Amino acid sequence: MTVEDRRSPALMVKKSHFTYEHFETSMEFARNQGTQVNLQGVRNGIELAQIEESDVSAVLASAGMEELCARVTPAAIVQACRASKNPYAD
């Protein structure tokens, strides 16, 4: 398990430890209770910095989130994607 701050140590939990089973059970419940989202429309092999407004529109339309797309706007989403930094880089 990692933490956001790369300078902080990560926690390694082996399968034999009770924390591992608890984490697995929690993740299983989350997967079973969640709604599957259709992400068709995502172009394969592009970097986040290459995302375009048409990509955002296509993905949100495929996921049935046209209302969100209209409210937030693809331009704002693209700007946020391009400004985001990978906390694990470097």
mmCIF file with all atom_site columns, C-alpha atoms in Angstrom:
data_model
loop_
_atom_site.group_PDB
_atom_site.id
_atom_site.type_symbol
_atom_site.label_atom_id
_atom_site.label_alt_id
_atom_site.label_comp_id
_atom_site.label_asym_id
_atom_site.label_entity_id
_atom_site.label_seq_id
_atom_site.pdbx_PDB_ins_code
_atom_site.Cartn_x
_atom_site.Cartn_y
_atom_site.Cartn_z
_atom_site.occupancy
_atom_site.B_iso_or_equiv
_atom_site.pdbx_formal_charge
_atom_site.auth_seq_id
_atom_site.auth_comp_id
_atom_site.auth_asym_id
_atom_site.auth_atom_id
_atom_site.pdbx_PDB_model_num
ATOM 1  C CA . MET A 1 1  ? 0.000   0.000   0.000   1.00 0.00 ? 1  MET A CA 1
ATOM 2  C CA . THR A 1 2  ? 1.376   3.369   -0.913  1.00 0.00 ? 2  THR A CA 1
ATOM 3  C CA . VAL A 1 3  ? 0.797   6.873   0.345   1.00 0.00 ? 3  VAL A CA 1
ATOM 4  C CA . GLU A 1 4  ? 0.546   10.123  -1.615  1.00 0.00 ? 4  GLU A CA 1
ATOM 5  C CA . ASP A 1 5  ? 3.828   11.518  -0.339  1.00 0.00 ? 5  ASP A CA 1
ATOM 6  C CA . ARG A 1 6  ? 6.596   9.591   -2.084  1.00 0.00 ? 6  ARG A CA 1
ATOM 7  C CA . ARG A 1 7  ? 8.998   10.540  0.701   1.00 0.00 ? 7  ARG A CA 1
ATOM 8  C CA . SER A 1 8  ? 6.889   8.554   3.175   1.00 0.00 ? 8  SER A CA 1
ATOM 9  C CA . PRO A 1 9  ? 7.403   4.813   3.402   1.00 0.00 ? 9  PRO A CA 1
ATOM 10 C CA . ALA A 1 10 ? 4.884   2.442   1.855   1.00 0.00 ? 10 ALA A CA 1
ATOM 11 C CA . LEU A 1 11 ? 3.364   -0.401  3.834   1.00 0.00 ? 11 LEU A CA 1
ATOM 12 C CA . MET A 1 12 ? 3.887   -3.980  2.711   1.00 0.00 ? 12 MET A CA 1
ATOM 13 C CA . VAL A 1 13 ? 1.243   -6.439  3.874   1.00 0.00 ? 13 VAL A CA 1
ATOM 14 C CA . LYS A 1 14 ? 1.711   -10.139 3.154   1.00 0.00 ? 14 LYS A CA 1
ATOM 15 C CA . LYS A 1 15 ? -1.227  -12.415 2.275   1.00 0.00 ? 15 LYS A CA 1
ATOM 16 C CA . SER A 1 16 ? -0.844  -14.184 5.578   1.00 0.00 ? 16 SER A CA 1
ATOM 17 C CA . HIS A 1 17 ? -1.519  -10.993 7.556   1.00 0.00 ? 17 HIS A CA 1
ATOM 18 C CA . PHE A 1 18 ? -5.093  -10.241 8.704   1.00 0.00 ? 18 PHE A CA 1
ATOM 19 C CA . THR A 1 19 ? -4.881  -6.727  7.216   1.00 0.00 ? 19 THR A CA 1
ATOM 20 C CA . TYR A 1 20 ? -4.529  -8.221  3.726   1.00 0.00 ? 20 TYR A CA 1
ATOM 21 C CA . GLU A 1 21 ? -7.783  -10.176 4.050   1.00 0.00 ? 21 GLU A CA 1
ATOM 22 C CA . HIS A 1 22 ? -9.574  -7.107  5.408   1.00 0.00 ? 22 HIS A CA 1
ATOM 23 C CA . PHE A 1 23 ? -8.325  -4.988  2.487   1.00 0.00 ? 23 PHE A CA 1
ATOM 24 C CA . GLU A 1 24 ? -9.337  -7.649  -0.047  1.00 0.00 ? 24 GLU A CA 1
ATOM 25 C CA . THR A 1 25 ? -12.814 -7.935  1.493   1.00 0.00 ? 25 THR A CA 1
ATOM 26 C CA . SER A 1 26 ? -13.249 -4.154  1.445   1.00 0.00 ? 26 SER A CA 1
ATOM 27 C CA . MET A 1 27 ? -12.216 -3.977  -2.202  1.00 0.00 ? 27 MET A CA 1
ATOM 28 C CA . GLU A 1 28 ? -14.548 -6.840  -3.122  1.00 0.00 ? 28 GLU A CA 1
ATOM 29 C CA . PHE A 1 29 ? -17.502 -5.089  -1.467  1.00 0.00 ? 29 PHE A CA 1
ATOM 30 C CA . ALA A 1 30 ? -16.665 -1.850  -3.299  1.00 0.00 ? 30 ALA A CA 1
ATOM 31 C CA . ARG A 1 31 ? -16.499 -3.672  -6.658  1.00 0.00 ? 31 ARG A CA 1
ATOM 32 C CA . ASN A 1 32 ? -19.768 -5.525  -6.046  1.00 0.00 ? 32 ASN A CA 1
ATOM 33 C CA . GLN A 1 33 ? -21.669 -2.452  -4.868  1.00 0.00 ? 33 GLN A CA 1
ATOM 34 C CA . GLY A 1 34 ? -20.384 -0.090  -7.531  1.00 0.00 ? 34 GLY A CA 1
ATOM 35 C CA . THR A 1 35 ? -21.923 0.550   -10.899 1.00 0.00 ? 35 THR A CA 1
ATOM 36 C CA . GLN A 1 36 ? -19.855 -0.419  -13.913 1.00 0.00 ? 36 GLN A CA 1
ATOM 37 C CA . VAL A 1 37 ? -19.084 2.583   -16.108 1.00 0.00 ? 37 VAL A CA 1
ATOM 38 C CA . ASN A 1 38 ? -18.682 2.213   -19.857 1.00 0.00 ? 38 ASN A CA 1
ATOM 39 C CA . LEU A 1 39 ? -15.462 3.958   -20.871 1.00 0.00 ? 39 LEU A CA 1
ATOM 40 C CA . GLN A 1 40 ? -15.607 3.212   -24.577 1.00 0.00 ? 40 GLN A CA 1
ATOM 41 C CA . GLY A 1 41 ? -14.484 6.155   -26.597 1.00 0.00 ? 41 GLY A CA 1
ATOM 42 C CA . VAL A 1 42 ? -11.109 6.458   -24.895 1.00 0.00 ? 42 VAL A CA 1
ATOM 43 C CA . ARG A 1 43 ? -8.340  6.545   -27.459 1.00 0.00 ? 43 ARG A CA 1
ATOM 44 C CA . ASN A 1 44 ? -5.739  3.884   -26.720 1.00 0.00 ? 44 ASN A CA 1
ATOM 45 C CA . GLY A 1 45 ? -2.083  4.695   -26.278 1.00 0.00 ? 45 GLY A CA 1
ATOM 46 C CA . ILE A 1 46 ? -2.300  8.413   -25.535 1.00 0.00 ? 46 ILE A CA 1
ATOM 47 C CA . GLU A 1 47 ? -0.767  10.276  -22.632 1.00 0.00 ? 47 GLU A CA 1
ATOM 48 C CA . LEU A 1 48 ? -2.978  12.324  -20.338 1.00 0.00 ? 48 LEU A CA 1
ATOM 49 C CA . ALA A 1 49 ? -1.366  15.477  -21.757 1.00 0.00 ? 49 ALA A CA 1
ATOM 50 C CA . GLN A 1 50 ? -2.653  14.489  -25.225 1.00 0.00 ? 50 GLN A CA 1
ATOM 51 C CA . ILE A 1 51 ? -6.312  14.348  -24.231 1.00 0.00 ? 51 ILE A CA 1
ATOM 52 C CA . GLU A 1 52 ? -8.624  16.522  -26.304 1.00 0.00 ? 52 GLU A CA 1
ATOM 53 C CA . GLU A 1 53 ? -12.115 17.889  -25.758 1.00 0.00 ? 53 GLU A CA 1
ATOM 54 C CA . SER A 1 54 ? -13.523 15.347  -28.226 1.00 0.00 ? 54 SER A CA 1
ATOM 55 C CA . ASP A 1 55 ? -12.045 12.544  -26.068 1.00 0.00 ? 55 ASP A CA 1
ATOM 56 C CA . VAL A 1 56 ? -13.739 13.908  -22.967 1.00 0.00 ? 56 VAL A CA 1
ATOM 57 C CA . SER A 1 57 ? -17.071 14.292  -24.772 1.00 0.00 ? 57 SER A CA 1
ATOM 58 C CA . ALA A 1 58 ? -16.911 10.756  -26.217 1.00 0.00 ? 58 ALA A CA 1
ATOM 59 C CA . VAL A 1 59 ? -16.024 9.118   -22.892 1.00 0.00 ? 59 VAL A CA 1
ATOM 60 C CA . LEU A 1 60 ? -18.666 10.964  -20.892 1.00 0.00 ? 60 LEU A CA 1
ATOM 61 C CA . ALA A 1 61 ? -21.304 10.278  -23.562 1.00 0.00 ? 61 ALA A CA 1
ATOM 62 C CA . SER A 1 62 ? -20.433 6.555   -23.488 1.00 0.00 ? 62 SER A CA 1
ATOM 63 C CA . ALA A 1 63 ? -20.704 6.588   -19.708 1.00 0.00 ? 63 ALA A CA 1
ATOM 64 C CA . GLY A 1 64 ? -24.103 8.305   -19.821 1.00 0.00 ? 64 GLY A CA 1
ATOM 65 C CA . MET A 1 65 ? -22.725 11.473  -18.274 1.00 0.00 ? 65 MET A CA 1
ATOM 66 C CA . GLU A 1 66 ? -23.695 14.047  -20.891 1.00 0.00 ? 66 GLU A CA 1
ATOM 67 C CA . GLU A 1 67 ? -25.214 16.289  -18.208 1.00 0.00 ? 67 GLU A CA 1
ATOM 68 C CA . LEU A 1 68 ? -21.928 16.396  -16.300 1.00 0.00 ? 68 LEU A CA 1
ATOM 69 C CA . CYS A 1 69 ? -20.093 17.128  -19.533 1.00 0.00 ? 69 CYS A CA 1
ATOM 70 C CA . ALA A 1 70 ? -22.371 20.081  -20.259 1.00 0.00 ? 70 ALA A CA 1
ATOM 71 C CA . ARG A 1 71 ? -22.116 21.416  -16.702 1.00 0.00 ? 71 ARG A CA 1
ATOM 72 C CA . VAL A 1 72 ? -18.361 21.146  -16.250 1.00 0.00 ? 72 VAL A CA 1
ATOM 73 C CA . THR A 1 73 ? -17.407 21.510  -19.954 1.00 0.00 ? 73 THR A CA 1
ATOM 74 C CA . PRO A 1 74 ? -14.872 19.410  -21.819 1.00 0.00 ? 74 PRO A CA 1
ATOM 75 C CA . ALA A 1 75 ? -12.478 22.379  -21.942 1.00 0.00 ? 75 ALA A CA 1
ATOM 76 C CA . ALA A 1 76 ? -12.303 22.578  -18.129 1.00 0.00 ? 76 ALA A CA 1
ATOM 77 C CA . ILE A 1 77 ? -11.761 18.830  -17.855 1.00 0.00 ? 77 ILE A CA 1
ATOM 78 C CA . VAL A 1 78 ? -8.977  18.889  -20.462 1.00 0.00 ? 78 VAL A CA 1
ATOM 79 C CA . GLN A 1 79 ? -7.316  21.800  -18.673 1.00 0.00 ? 79 GLN A CA 1
ATOM 80 C CA . ALA A 1 80 ? -7.434  19.905  -15.356 1.00 0.00 ? 80 ALA A CA 1
ATOM 81 C CA . CYS A 1 81 ? -6.026  16.747  -16.978 1.00 0.00 ? 81 CYS A CA 1
ATOM 82 C CA . ARG A 1 82 ? -3.149  18.619  -18.564 1.00 0.00 ? 82 ARG A CA 1
ATOM 83 C CA . ALA A 1 83 ? -2.346  20.450  -15.324 1.00 0.00 ? 83 ALA A CA 1
ATOM 84 C CA . SER A 1 84 ? -2.322  17.284  -13.210 1.00 0.00 ? 84 SER A CA 1
ATOM 85 C CA . LYS A 1 85 ? 1.006   15.854  -12.140 1.00 0.00 ? 85 LYS A CA 1
ATOM 86 C CA . ASN A 1 86 ? 1.840   12.195  -11.582 1.00 0.00 ? 86 ASN A CA 1
ATOM 87 C CA . PRO A 1 87 ? 2.715   11.868  -7.876  1.00 0.00 ? 87 PRO A CA 1
ATOM 88 C CA . TYR A 1 88 ? 4.780   8.762   -8.687  1.00 0.00 ? 88 TYR A CA 1
ATOM 89 C CA . ALA A 1 89 ? 6.901   10.326  -11.430 1.00 0.00 ? 89 ALA A CA 1
ATOM 90 C CA . ASP A 1 90 ? 10.563  10.956  -10.687 1.00 0.00 ? 90 ASP A CA 1
#
